[in-house]
PDB file of C-alpha atoms in Angstrom:
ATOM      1  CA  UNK A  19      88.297  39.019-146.091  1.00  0.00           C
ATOM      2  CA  UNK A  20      88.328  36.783-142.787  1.00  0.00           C
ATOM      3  CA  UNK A  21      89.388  39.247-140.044  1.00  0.00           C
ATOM      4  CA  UNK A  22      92.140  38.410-137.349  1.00  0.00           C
ATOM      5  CA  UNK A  23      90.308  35.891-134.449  1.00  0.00           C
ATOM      6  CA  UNK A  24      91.103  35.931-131.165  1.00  0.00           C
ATOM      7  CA  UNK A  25      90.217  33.399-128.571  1.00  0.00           C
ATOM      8  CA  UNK A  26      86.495  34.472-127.992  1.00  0.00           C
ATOM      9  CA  UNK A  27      85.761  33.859-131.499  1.00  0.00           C
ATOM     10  CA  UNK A  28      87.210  30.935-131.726  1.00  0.00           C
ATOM     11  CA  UNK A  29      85.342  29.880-128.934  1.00  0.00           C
ATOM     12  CA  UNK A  30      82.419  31.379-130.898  1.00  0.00           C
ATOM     13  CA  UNK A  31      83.158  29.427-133.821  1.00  0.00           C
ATOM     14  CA  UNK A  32      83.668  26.147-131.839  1.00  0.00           C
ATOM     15  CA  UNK A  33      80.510  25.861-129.965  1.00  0.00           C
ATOM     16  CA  UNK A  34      78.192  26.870-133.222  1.00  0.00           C
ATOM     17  CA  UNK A  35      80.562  24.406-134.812  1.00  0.00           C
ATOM     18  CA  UNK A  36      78.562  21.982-132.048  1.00  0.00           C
ATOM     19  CA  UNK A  37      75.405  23.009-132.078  1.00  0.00           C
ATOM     20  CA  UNK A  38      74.538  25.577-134.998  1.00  0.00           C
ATOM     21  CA  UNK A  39      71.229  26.288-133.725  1.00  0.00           C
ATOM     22  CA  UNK A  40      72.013  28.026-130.554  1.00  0.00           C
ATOM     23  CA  UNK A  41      70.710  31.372-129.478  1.00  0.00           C
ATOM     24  CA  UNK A  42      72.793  34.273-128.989  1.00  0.00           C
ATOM     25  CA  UNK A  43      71.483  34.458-125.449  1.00  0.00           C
ATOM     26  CA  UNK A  44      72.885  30.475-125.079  1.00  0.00           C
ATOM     27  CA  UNK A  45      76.126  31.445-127.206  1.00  0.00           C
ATOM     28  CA  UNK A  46      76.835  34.420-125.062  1.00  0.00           C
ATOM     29  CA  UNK A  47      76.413  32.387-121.998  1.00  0.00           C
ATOM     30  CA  UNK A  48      78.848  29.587-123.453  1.00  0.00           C
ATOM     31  CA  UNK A  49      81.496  32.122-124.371  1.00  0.00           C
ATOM     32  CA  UNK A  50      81.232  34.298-121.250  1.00  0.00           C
ATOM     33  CA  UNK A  51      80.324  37.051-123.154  1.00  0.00           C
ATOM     34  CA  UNK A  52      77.421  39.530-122.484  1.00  0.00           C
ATOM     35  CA  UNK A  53      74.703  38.672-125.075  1.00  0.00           C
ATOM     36  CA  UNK A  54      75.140  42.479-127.175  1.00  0.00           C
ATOM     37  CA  UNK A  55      79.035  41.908-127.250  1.00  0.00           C
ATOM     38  CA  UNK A  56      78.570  38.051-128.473  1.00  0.00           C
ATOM     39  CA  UNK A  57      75.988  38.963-130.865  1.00  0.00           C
ATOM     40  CA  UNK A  58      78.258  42.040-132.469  1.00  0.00           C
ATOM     41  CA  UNK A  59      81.362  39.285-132.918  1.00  0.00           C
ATOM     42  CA  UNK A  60      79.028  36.735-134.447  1.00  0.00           C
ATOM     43  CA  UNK A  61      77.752  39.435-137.088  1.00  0.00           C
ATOM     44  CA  UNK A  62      81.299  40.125-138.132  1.00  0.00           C
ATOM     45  CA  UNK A  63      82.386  36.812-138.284  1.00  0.00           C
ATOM     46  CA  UNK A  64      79.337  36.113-140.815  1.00  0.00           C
ATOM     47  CA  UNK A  65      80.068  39.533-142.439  1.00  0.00           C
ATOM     48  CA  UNK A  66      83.590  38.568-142.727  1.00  0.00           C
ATOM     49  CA  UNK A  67      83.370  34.811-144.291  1.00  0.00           C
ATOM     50  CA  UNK A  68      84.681  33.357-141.359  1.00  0.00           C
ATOM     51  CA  UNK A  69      81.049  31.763-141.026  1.00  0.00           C
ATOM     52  CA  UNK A  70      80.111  30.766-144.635  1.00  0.00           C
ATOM     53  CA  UNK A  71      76.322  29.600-143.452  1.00  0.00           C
ATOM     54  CA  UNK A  72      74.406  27.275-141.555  1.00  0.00           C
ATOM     55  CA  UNK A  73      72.478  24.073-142.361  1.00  0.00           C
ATOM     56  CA  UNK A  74      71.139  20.782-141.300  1.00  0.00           C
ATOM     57  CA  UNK A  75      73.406  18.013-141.357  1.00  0.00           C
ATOM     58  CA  UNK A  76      71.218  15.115-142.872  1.00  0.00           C
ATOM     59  CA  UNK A  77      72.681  11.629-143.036  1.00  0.00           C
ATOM     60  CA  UNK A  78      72.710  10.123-146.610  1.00  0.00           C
ATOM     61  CA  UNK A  79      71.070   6.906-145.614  1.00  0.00           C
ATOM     62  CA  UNK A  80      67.828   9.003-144.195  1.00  0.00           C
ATOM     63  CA  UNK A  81      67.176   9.907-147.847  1.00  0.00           C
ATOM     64  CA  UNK A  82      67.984   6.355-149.190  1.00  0.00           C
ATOM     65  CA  UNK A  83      71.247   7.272-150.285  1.00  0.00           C
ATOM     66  CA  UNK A  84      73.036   3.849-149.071  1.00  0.00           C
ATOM     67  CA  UNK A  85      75.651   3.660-151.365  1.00  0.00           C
ATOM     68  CA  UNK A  86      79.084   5.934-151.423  1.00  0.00           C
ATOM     69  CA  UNK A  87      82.037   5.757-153.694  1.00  0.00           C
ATOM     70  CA  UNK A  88      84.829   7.985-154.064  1.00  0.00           C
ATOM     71  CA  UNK A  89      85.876   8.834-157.562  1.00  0.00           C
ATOM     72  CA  UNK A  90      88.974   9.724-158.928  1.00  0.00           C
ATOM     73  CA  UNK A  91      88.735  11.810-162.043  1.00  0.00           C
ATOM     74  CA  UNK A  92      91.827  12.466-164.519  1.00  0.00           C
ATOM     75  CA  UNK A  93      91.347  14.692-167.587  1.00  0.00           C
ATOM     76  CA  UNK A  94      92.111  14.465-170.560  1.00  0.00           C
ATOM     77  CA  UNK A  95      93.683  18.157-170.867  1.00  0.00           C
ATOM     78  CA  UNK A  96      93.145  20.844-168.232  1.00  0.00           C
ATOM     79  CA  UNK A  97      93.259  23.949-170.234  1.00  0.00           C
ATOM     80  CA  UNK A  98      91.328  26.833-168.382  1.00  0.00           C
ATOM     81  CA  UNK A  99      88.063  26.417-170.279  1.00  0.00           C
ATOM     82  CA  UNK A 100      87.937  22.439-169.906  1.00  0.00           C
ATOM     83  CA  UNK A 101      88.444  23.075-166.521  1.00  0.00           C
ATOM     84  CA  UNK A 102      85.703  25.500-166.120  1.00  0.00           C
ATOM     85  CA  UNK A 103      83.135  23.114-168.330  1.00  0.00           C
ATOM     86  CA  UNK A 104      84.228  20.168-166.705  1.00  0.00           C
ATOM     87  CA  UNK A 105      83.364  22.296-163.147  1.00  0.00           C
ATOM     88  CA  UNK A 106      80.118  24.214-164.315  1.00  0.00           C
ATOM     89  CA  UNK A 107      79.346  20.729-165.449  1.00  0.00           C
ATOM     90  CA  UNK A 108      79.678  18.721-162.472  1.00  0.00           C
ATOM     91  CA  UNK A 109      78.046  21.443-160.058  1.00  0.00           C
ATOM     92  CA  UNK A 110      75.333  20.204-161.646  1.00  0.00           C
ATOM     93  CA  UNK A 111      75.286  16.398-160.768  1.00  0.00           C
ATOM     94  CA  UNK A 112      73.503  16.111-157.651  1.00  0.00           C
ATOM     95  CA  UNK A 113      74.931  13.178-156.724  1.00  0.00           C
ATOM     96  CA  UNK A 114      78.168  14.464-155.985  1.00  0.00           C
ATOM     97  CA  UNK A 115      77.953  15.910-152.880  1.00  0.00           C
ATOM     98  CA  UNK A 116      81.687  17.046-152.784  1.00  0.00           C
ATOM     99  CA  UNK A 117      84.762  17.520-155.043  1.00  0.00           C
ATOM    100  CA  UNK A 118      88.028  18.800-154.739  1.00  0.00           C
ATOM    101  CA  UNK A 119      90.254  19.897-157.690  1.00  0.00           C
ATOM    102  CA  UNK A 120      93.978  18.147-156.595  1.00  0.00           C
ATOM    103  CA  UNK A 121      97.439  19.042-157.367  1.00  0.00           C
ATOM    104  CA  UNK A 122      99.103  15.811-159.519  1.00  0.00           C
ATOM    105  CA  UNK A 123      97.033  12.390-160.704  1.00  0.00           C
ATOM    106  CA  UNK A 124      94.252  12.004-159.923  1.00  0.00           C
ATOM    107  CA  UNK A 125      93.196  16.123-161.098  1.00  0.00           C
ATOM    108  CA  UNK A 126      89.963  15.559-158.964  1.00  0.00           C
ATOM    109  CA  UNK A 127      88.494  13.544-156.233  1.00  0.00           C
ATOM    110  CA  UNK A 128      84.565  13.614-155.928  1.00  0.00           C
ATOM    111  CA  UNK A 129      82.288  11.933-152.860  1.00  0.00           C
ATOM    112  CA  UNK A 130      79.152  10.243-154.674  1.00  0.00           C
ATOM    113  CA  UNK A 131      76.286   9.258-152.806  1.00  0.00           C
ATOM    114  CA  UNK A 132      73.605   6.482-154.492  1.00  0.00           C
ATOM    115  CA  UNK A 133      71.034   4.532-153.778  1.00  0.00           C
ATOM    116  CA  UNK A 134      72.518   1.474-154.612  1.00  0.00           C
ATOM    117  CA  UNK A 135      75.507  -0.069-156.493  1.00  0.00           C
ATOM    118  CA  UNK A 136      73.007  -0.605-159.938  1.00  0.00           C
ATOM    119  CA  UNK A 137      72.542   3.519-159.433  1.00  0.00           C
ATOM    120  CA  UNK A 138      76.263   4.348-159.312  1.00  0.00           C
ATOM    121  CA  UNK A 139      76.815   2.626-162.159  1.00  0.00           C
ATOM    122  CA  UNK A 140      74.160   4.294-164.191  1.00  0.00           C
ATOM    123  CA  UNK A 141      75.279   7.613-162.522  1.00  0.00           C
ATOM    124  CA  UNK A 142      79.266   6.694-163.515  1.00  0.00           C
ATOM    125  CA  UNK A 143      78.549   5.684-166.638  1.00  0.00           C
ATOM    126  CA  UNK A 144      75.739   8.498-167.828  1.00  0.00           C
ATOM    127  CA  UNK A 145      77.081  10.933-166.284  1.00  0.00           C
ATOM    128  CA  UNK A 146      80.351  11.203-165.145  1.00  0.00           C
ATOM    129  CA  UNK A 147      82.294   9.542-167.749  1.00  0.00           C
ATOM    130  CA  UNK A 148      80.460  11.961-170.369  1.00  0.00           C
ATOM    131  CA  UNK A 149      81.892  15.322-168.430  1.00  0.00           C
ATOM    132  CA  UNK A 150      83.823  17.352-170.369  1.00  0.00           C
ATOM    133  CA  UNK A 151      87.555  16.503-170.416  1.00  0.00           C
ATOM    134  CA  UNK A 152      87.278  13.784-168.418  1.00  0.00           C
ATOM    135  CA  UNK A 153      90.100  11.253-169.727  1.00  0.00           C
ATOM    136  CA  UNK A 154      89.617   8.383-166.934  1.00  0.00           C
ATOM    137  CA  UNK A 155      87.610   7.120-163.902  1.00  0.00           C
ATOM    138  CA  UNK A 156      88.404   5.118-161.149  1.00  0.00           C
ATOM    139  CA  UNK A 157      86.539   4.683-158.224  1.00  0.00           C
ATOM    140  CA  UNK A 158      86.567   2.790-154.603  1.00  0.00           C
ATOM    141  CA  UNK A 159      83.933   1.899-152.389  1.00  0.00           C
ATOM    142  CA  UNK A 160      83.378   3.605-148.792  1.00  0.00           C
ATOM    143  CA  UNK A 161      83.578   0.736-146.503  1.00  0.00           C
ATOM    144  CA  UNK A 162      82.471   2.866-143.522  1.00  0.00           C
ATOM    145  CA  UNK A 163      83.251   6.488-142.142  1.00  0.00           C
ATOM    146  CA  UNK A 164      85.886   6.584-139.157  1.00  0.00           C
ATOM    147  CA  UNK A 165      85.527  10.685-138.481  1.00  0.00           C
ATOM    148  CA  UNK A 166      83.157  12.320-140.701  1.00  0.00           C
ATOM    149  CA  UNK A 167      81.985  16.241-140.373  1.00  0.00           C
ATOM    150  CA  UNK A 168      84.962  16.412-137.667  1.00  0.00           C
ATOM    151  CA  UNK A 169      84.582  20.345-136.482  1.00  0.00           C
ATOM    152  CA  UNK A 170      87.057  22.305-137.598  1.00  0.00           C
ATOM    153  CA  UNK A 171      90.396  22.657-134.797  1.00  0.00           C
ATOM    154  CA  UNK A 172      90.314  25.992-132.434  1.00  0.00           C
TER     155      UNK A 172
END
């Protein structure tokens, strides 16, 4: 359970947020906090969920993946263990690197990543249209991103 945040740790949260590699020492510093004080919030806000991990952001095209689509999935019945195929299932195509279950039609939207047009369609075809439940596809190109990884608002 995410504890209550005050203003330090949303300051906390915004400037790893920036810059994920910081030391305490350079957090502490940036928050006006003493470094054992910073360090002690930082531990609960990982302990608490509030901080779900860390990574490297990597852009797509730096591992050939030039190509982006959006793809709007509607099954064809959404009982609870279609749903839970059709998700167990589709954790496991790398390709889709995210996808969010949606209230109304569409019932999911997925971001898919490719090297190339001639991929997506093998991926879309192969793939995706053989999930479990899946009733119909439709997809739309990304043009280009306007905000993308946008930190979260304090």
């Amino acid at each position: 359970m995410i504890h209550p945040m005050d203003d330090v740790d949303r300051k906390i949260l915004a400037e790893l947020q920036q810059d994920g590699r910081l030391t305490v020492t350079e957090l502490a510093a940036r928050v006006r906090l003493s470094v054992s004080p910073c360090h002690r919030r930082l531990r609960e806000l990982e302990r608490s969920g509030a901080i779900s991990g860390y990574r490297a952001v990597v852009e797509p095209t730096a591992m050939g993946l030039t190509f982006e689509a959006l793809v709007f999935v509607s099954m064809r019945q959404e009982d609870r263990d279609t749903v839970a195929e059709f998700e167990r299932a589709l954790g496991e195509v790398e390709h889709v690197l995210d996808a969010q279950r949606l209230f109304g039609d569409p019932d999911y939207l997925l971001r898919v990543a490719t090297v190339d047009l001639a991929a997506f369609q093998r991926l879309y075809d192969e793939r995706l249209a053989t999930l479990p439940g899946v009733q119909r596809l439709t997809s739309t190109l990304v043009m280009k991103h306007v905000v993308k990884d946008r930190p979260l608002p304090a």
